[in-house]
């Protein structure tokens, strides 16, 4: 028999997961800044424990700098860099890795506490164990990404970068979903198509985020800086889109193809969100569902505008990070809307009827 968590445990779990979600969102932004400042390869070793401390002496700094000098990025892009300049990129990467360690501890310690109390059994426990497993995998994926830029390339693989980001956002979305499942709400009686549309919006959002990471990894935002045309027209010539062989490599390596897919996916996402907002109004869905659809549509529209401005301005760091931050908001709202429209087979916790909220 599944133990129903006490109300006090549920409140504590929600606070804990909210903190973890906030830290993950922050880490995604720090990771974006690390990429934009070309800092991700400044630490060439993976030391999960001893790497927690930065260099504490001038000799330690010199050793770290000398290690960086052995990789292609330094030889081909930063030859002649001063130690002071190296420290700048080092601190970005070190902060990114430290934040990952902090998130791991912030998740693990309370999780063990709640397990000991018996507060996270049943479906909730399974979801939390899954999130823990994904978090452990993320550390390995992070090093797998960094390792791709240490021997032959001057930057990390854009495919591994996109995988690293997508996994981080999958963990984030799983926590947002779990948080929402712990909150009381009325069941929404809606047509199946609304639920399907909401889930398709989540799926397309993830595709768009993955494509955005490919654009960043290829620095494809620094080329084709016109809108609404790209490469001289609304739809580029097929020969330019599929210039590399085999054809599928263009989906990951061709700047034009990747940026074009990113644009088209954005238009698709915006159109589907607009249809979903209209559809929930037409079907007379509850106020919470209608508000959720409208907020999601507004966030996607703002995100598209920021994306266009970022492209036209040649990807300044401030706009690029704003674009990434708004993407996290879009993902959050998409996941909340999907959960709002999904039936709950098992109640997370018994609450007084007066506490049930519409949203």
Coordinates of C-alpha atoms in Angstrom, one line a residue:
X1 CA 0.0 0.0 0.0
X2 CA 1.3 3.5 -1.0
X3 CA 1.9 5.8 2.0
X4 CA 0.3 9.2 1.5
X5 CA 2.8 11.9 2.5
X6 CA 1.7 14.3 5.2
X7 CA 0.8 17.8 4.3
X8 CA 3.9 19.1 6.1
X9 CA 6.1 16.8 4.1
X10 CA 4.5 17.9 0.9
X11 CA 5.2 21.5 1.7
X12 CA 8.8 20.8 2.5
X13 CA 9.2 18.7 -0.7
X14 CA 7.8 21.5 -2.8
X15 CA 10.2 24.1 -1.3
X16 CA 13.1 21.7 -1.9
X17 CA 12.2 21.0 -5.5
X18 CA 11.5 24.7 -6.2
X19 CA 15.0 25.5 -5.0
X20 CA 16.5 22.8 -7.1
X21 CA 14.6 24.0 -10.2
X22 CA 15.8 27.5 -9.6
X23 CA 19.4 26.4 -9.4
X24 CA 19.1 24.4 -12.6
X25 CA 17.7 27.4 -14.4
X26 CA 20.6 29.4 -13.1
X27 CA 23.1 26.8 -14.2
X28 CA 21.6 26.8 -17.7
X29 CA 22.2 30.5 -17.9
X30 CA 25.7 30.2 -16.5
X31 CA 26.4 27.4 -19.0
X32 CA 25.2 29.8 -21.8
X33 CA 27.5 32.5 -20.6
X34 CA 30.3 30.0 -20.4
X35 CA 29.7 29.0 -24.0
X36 CA 29.4 32.6 -25.2
X37 CA 32.6 33.6 -23.6
X38 CA 34.5 30.6 -25.0
X39 CA 35.3 29.5 -21.5
X40 CA 34.1 25.9 -21.5
X41 CA 37.5 24.3 -22.3
X42 CA 39.5 26.3 -19.8
X43 CA 39.6 23.3 -17.3
X44 CA 41.0 20.3 -19.1
X45 CA 40.5 17.7 -16.4
X46 CA 37.5 16.2 -14.7
X47 CA 38.0 16.0 -11.0
X48 CA 34.6 15.5 -9.4
X49 CA 35.9 15.9 -5.8
X50 CA 39.3 17.7 -5.8
X51 CA 38.2 20.0 -8.6
X52 CA 35.8 21.7 -6.2
X53 CA 38.6 24.0 -5.1
X54 CA 40.0 26.5 -7.6
X55 CA 43.8 27.2 -7.8
X56 CA 44.9 28.7 -4.5
X57 CA 48.4 29.8 -5.3
X58 CA 50.2 31.4 -8.2
X59 CA 51.9 28.1 -9.0
X60 CA 48.5 26.3 -9.1
X61 CA 47.3 29.0 -11.5
X62 CA 50.4 28.6 -13.6
X63 CA 49.9 24.8 -13.8
X64 CA 46.2 25.2 -14.8
X65 CA 47.2 27.7 -17.5
X66 CA 50.0 25.4 -18.8
X67 CA 47.4 22.5 -19.0
X68 CA 45.1 24.8 -21.1
X69 CA 48.0 25.6 -23.4
X70 CA 48.2 21.9 -24.5
X71 CA 44.8 21.9 -26.2
X72 CA 44.0 23.1 -29.8
X73 CA 41.8 26.0 -28.6
X74 CA 44.7 27.8 -27.0
X75 CA 47.1 27.1 -29.9
X76 CA 44.7 28.1 -32.7
X77 CA 42.5 30.8 -31.0
X78 CA 44.1 32.1 -27.9
X79 CA 47.9 31.9 -28.5
X80 CA 49.6 34.6 -26.5
X81 CA 46.7 34.9 -23.9
X82 CA 47.9 36.3 -20.6
X83 CA 47.4 34.6 -17.3
X84 CA 45.0 37.3 -16.3
X85 CA 42.8 36.7 -19.3
X86 CA 43.0 32.9 -18.6
X87 CA 41.6 33.5 -15.1
X88 CA 38.6 35.2 -16.6
X89 CA 37.5 32.2 -18.7
X90 CA 38.6 29.8 -15.9
X91 CA 36.2 31.4 -13.4
X92 CA 33.2 31.0 -15.8
X93 CA 33.9 27.2 -16.3
X94 CA 34.7 26.7 -12.6
X95 CA 31.5 28.4 -11.5
X96 CA 29.5 26.3 -13.9
X97 CA 31.0 23.1 -12.6
X98 CA 30.7 24.2 -9.0
X99 CA 27.1 25.0 -9.5
X100 CA 26.6 21.5 -10.8
X101 CA 28.1 20.1 -7.6
X102 CA 26.0 22.3 -5.5
X103 CA 22.8 21.2 -7.3
X104 CA 23.8 17.6 -6.7
X105 CA 24.2 18.1 -3.0
X106 CA 21.1 20.2 -2.7
X107 CA 19.1 17.4 -4.4
X108 CA 20.8 14.4 -2.7
X109 CA 20.8 15.4 1.0
X110 CA 17.1 16.3 1.3
X111 CA 16.2 13.4 -0.9
X112 CA 17.9 11.0 1.5
X113 CA 16.1 12.7 4.4
X114 CA 12.7 12.4 2.8
X115 CA 13.4 8.7 2.0
X116 CA 14.3 8.1 5.6
X117 CA 11.1 9.7 6.7
X118 CA 9.1 7.6 4.2
X119 CA 7.7 10.7 2.5
X120 CA 8.6 9.9 -1.1
X121 CA 7.3 6.4 -1.7
X122 CA 5.0 5.3 -4.6
X123 CA 4.8 7.4 -7.8
X124 CA 6.4 10.4 -6.2
X125 CA 9.4 8.3 -5.1
X126 CA 9.8 6.8 -8.6
X127 CA 9.8 10.2 -10.2
X128 CA 12.4 11.5 -7.7
X129 CA 14.6 8.5 -8.3
X130 CA 14.4 9.0 -12.0
X131 CA 15.4 12.6 -11.6
X132 CA 18.3 11.6 -9.4
X133 CA 19.5 9.1 -12.1
X134 CA 19.2 11.8 -14.8
X135 CA 21.3 14.1 -12.7
X136 CA 24.0 11.6 -12.2
X137 CA 24.0 11.0 -16.0
X138 CA 24.3 14.7 -16.6
X139 CA 27.7 14.9 -14.9
X140 CA 29.0 12.3 -17.3
X141 CA 27.5 13.9 -20.3
X142 CA 29.0 17.2 -19.3
X143 CA 32.5 15.7 -19.3
X144 CA 31.7 13.8 -22.6
X145 CA 30.9 17.2 -24.1
X146 CA 34.1 18.9 -22.8
X147 CA 36.3 16.0 -23.9
X148 CA 35.2 16.5 -27.5
X149 CA 37.1 19.8 -27.6
X150 CA 40.4 18.7 -26.0
X151 CA 42.2 16.9 -28.8
X152 CA 41.3 17.9 -32.3
X153 CA 38.6 20.6 -32.1
X154 CA 38.9 24.2 -30.9
X155 CA 35.4 24.0 -29.4
X156 CA 33.1 21.3 -28.0
X157 CA 30.9 19.3 -30.4
X158 CA 27.7 21.1 -31.0
X159 CA 25.8 17.8 -30.9
X160 CA 27.2 17.0 -27.5
X161 CA 26.5 20.6 -26.3
X162 CA 22.9 20.3 -27.4
X163 CA 22.6 16.9 -25.7
X164 CA 24.0 18.4 -22.5
X165 CA 21.5 21.2 -22.6
X166 CA 18.6 19.0 -23.5
X167 CA 19.3 16.7 -20.6
X168 CA 19.6 19.6 -18.2
X169 CA 16.2 20.9 -19.4
X170 CA 14.7 17.5 -19.2
X171 CA 15.7 17.3 -15.6
X172 CA 14.3 20.8 -15.0
X173 CA 11.0 19.9 -16.8
X174 CA 10.7 16.7 -14.7
X175 CA 11.0 18.8 -11.5
X176 CA 8.5 21.3 -12.7
X177 CA 6.1 18.5 -13.5
X178 CA 6.6 16.9 -10.1
X179 CA 6.1 20.2 -8.4
X180 CA 2.8 20.7 -10.2
X181 CA 1.7 17.2 -9.4
X182 CA 2.1 18.0 -5.7
X183 CA -0.2 21.1 -6.0
X184 CA -4.0 20.6 -5.6
X185 CA -6.2 21.4 -8.5
X186 CA -9.6 20.7 -10.0
X187 CA -9.6 18.1 -12.8
X188 CA -10.1 19.7 -16.2
X189 CA -12.8 18.0 -18.3
X190 CA -11.5 18.8 -21.8
X191 CA -11.4 17.1 -25.2
X192 CA -8.5 14.7 -25.8
X193 CA -7.2 16.9 -28.6
X194 CA -6.4 19.7 -26.1
X195 CA -4.2 17.4 -24.0
X196 CA -2.5 16.1 -27.2
X197 CA -1.8 19.7 -28.4
X198 CA -0.4 20.6 -25.0
X199 CA 2.0 17.6 -25.1
X200 CA 3.0 18.4 -28.7
X201 CA 3.8 21.9 -27.6
X202 CA 6.2 20.5 -25.0
X203 CA 7.8 18.2 -27.6
X204 CA 8.3 21.0 -30.1
X205 CA 9.7 23.2 -27.4
X206 CA 12.3 20.6 -26.6
X207 CA 13.2 20.3 -30.3
X208 CA 13.5 24.1 -30.6
X209 CA 15.8 24.2 -27.5
X210 CA 18.0 21.4 -29.0
X211 CA 18.2 23.3 -32.3
X212 CA 19.0 26.5 -30.4
X213 CA 21.9 24.7 -28.8
X214 CA 23.1 23.5 -32.2
X215 CA 23.0 27.1 -33.5
X216 CA 25.0 28.3 -30.5
X217 CA 27.5 25.5 -30.9
X218 CA 28.0 26.2 -34.6
X219 CA 28.0 30.0 -33.9
X220 CA 25.4 30.0 -36.7
X221 CA 23.8 33.1 -35.1
X222 CA 26.8 35.1 -36.4
X223 CA 25.9 34.4 -40.0
X224 CA 22.7 35.0 -42.1
X225 CA 21.8 37.9 -39.8
X226 CA 18.8 39.1 -41.7
X227 CA 15.1 38.6 -41.1
X228 CA 12.6 37.5 -42.3
X229 CA 14.8 36.4 -45.2
X230 CA 17.7 34.1 -44.8
X231 CA 20.4 33.6 -47.4
X232 CA 18.6 36.1 -49.7
X233 CA 15.1 34.6 -49.5
X234 CA 12.4 33.4 -47.2
X235 CA 13.3 29.8 -48.1
X236 CA 17.0 29.1 -49.0
X237 CA 18.0 27.2 -52.1
X238 CA 17.8 23.5 -51.6
X239 CA 21.4 23.1 -52.9
X240 CA 22.7 25.3 -50.1
X241 CA 20.6 23.5 -47.5
X242 CA 21.9 20.1 -48.5
X243 CA 25.4 21.0 -49.7
X244 CA 27.2 18.5 -47.4
X245 CA 27.3 14.7 -47.9
X246 CA 25.7 12.5 -46.6
X247 CA 22.6 14.7 -46.6
X248 CA 21.8 14.1 -42.9
X249 CA 25.0 15.7 -41.8
X250 CA 23.5 19.1 -42.8
X251 CA 21.0 18.8 -40.0
X252 CA 23.9 19.1 -37.5
X253 CA 26.9 20.7 -39.3
X254 CA 25.5 23.1 -41.9
X255 CA 25.1 26.6 -40.4
X256 CA 22.3 27.6 -42.9
X257 CA 20.3 24.4 -42.4
X258 CA 20.5 24.5 -38.7
X259 CA 19.5 28.1 -38.4
X260 CA 16.7 27.6 -41.0
X261 CA 15.3 24.7 -39.0
X262 CA 15.5 26.8 -35.8
X263 CA 13.5 29.5 -37.5
X264 CA 10.9 27.2 -39.0
X265 CA 10.4 25.4 -35.7
X266 CA 9.9 28.8 -34.0
X267 CA 7.2 29.6 -36.5
X268 CA 5.6 26.2 -36.0
X269 CA 5.6 26.6 -32.2
X270 CA 4.1 30.0 -32.3
X271 CA 1.3 28.9 -34.7
X272 CA 0.5 25.9 -32.7
X273 CA 0.4 27.9 -29.4
X274 CA -1.9 30.4 -31.0
X275 CA -4.2 27.6 -32.2
X276 CA -4.1 26.0 -28.7
X277 CA -5.1 29.3 -27.1
X278 CA -8.0 29.7 -29.5
X279 CA -9.1 26.1 -29.1
X280 CA -9.2 26.2 -25.3
X281 CA -11.4 29.3 -25.5
X282 CA -13.7 27.8 -28.1
X283 CA -14.2 24.6 -26.0
X284 CA -15.0 26.5 -22.8
X285 CA -12.2 25.1 -20.8
X286 CA -11.7 26.3 -17.3
X287 CA -10.1 29.6 -16.5
X288 CA -6.8 28.1 -15.4
X289 CA -6.5 26.3 -18.7
X290 CA -7.3 29.4 -20.7
X291 CA -4.9 31.5 -18.7
X292 CA -2.2 28.9 -19.1
X293 CA -2.6 28.8 -22.9
X294 CA -2.5 32.6 -23.1
X295 CA 0.6 32.9 -21.0
X296 CA 2.3 30.3 -23.0
X297 CA 1.4 32.0 -26.3
X298 CA 2.6 35.4 -24.9
X299 CA 5.9 33.9 -23.8
X300 CA 6.6 32.2 -27.1
X301 CA 5.8 35.5 -28.9
X302 CA 8.2 37.4 -26.7
X303 CA 10.8 34.7 -27.2
X304 CA 10.5 34.9 -31.0
X305 CA 11.0 38.7 -30.9
X306 CA 14.0 38.4 -28.6
X307 CA 15.4 35.8 -30.9
X308 CA 15.0 38.0 -34.0
X309 CA 16.7 41.0 -32.2
X310 CA 19.5 38.7 -31.0
X311 CA 20.1 37.6 -34.6
X312 CA 20.0 41.1 -36.1
X313 CA 22.4 42.4 -33.4
X314 CA 25.0 39.7 -34.0
X315 CA 24.3 37.8 -30.8
X316 CA 25.5 40.1 -28.0
X317 CA 25.8 38.2 -24.7
X318 CA 23.1 40.2 -23.0
X319 CA 20.4 39.5 -25.6
X320 CA 21.6 35.9 -26.1
X321 CA 21.2 35.2 -22.3
X322 CA 17.8 36.9 -22.3
X323 CA 16.8 34.7 -25.2
X324 CA 18.0 31.6 -23.3
X325 CA 16.2 32.7 -20.1
X326 CA 13.0 33.3 -21.9
X327 CA 13.3 29.8 -23.4
X328 CA 13.3 28.4 -19.9
X329 CA 10.1 30.4 -19.2
X330 CA 8.5 29.0 -22.3
X331 CA 9.4 25.4 -21.3
X332 CA 8.1 26.0 -17.8
X333 CA 4.7 27.3 -19.1
X334 CA 4.5 24.4 -21.6
X335 CA 5.1 21.8 -19.0
X336 CA 2.6 23.4 -16.6
X337 CA -0.1 23.5 -19.3
X338 CA 0.5 19.9 -20.2
X339 CA 0.2 18.9 -16.5
X340 CA -2.9 21.0 -16.1
X341 CA -4.6 19.1 -18.9
X342 CA -3.4 15.7 -17.8
X343 CA -5.6 13.5 -15.6
X344 CA -4.3 12.5 -12.2
X345 CA -4.9 8.9 -11.5
X346 CA -3.5 9.0 -8.0
X347 CA -3.8 12.0 -5.7
X348 CA -0.4 13.2 -4.4
X349 CA -1.8 14.2 -1.0
X350 CA -5.1 14.6 0.8
X351 CA -5.9 18.2 1.3
X352 CA -9.0 20.0 2.7
X353 CA -11.5 20.9 0.0
X354 CA -11.1 24.6 0.8
X355 CA -7.5 24.5 -0.2
X356 CA -8.2 23.3 -3.8
X357 CA -7.2 26.0 -6.2
X358 CA -8.4 26.4 -9.8
X359 CA -5.0 27.0 -11.2

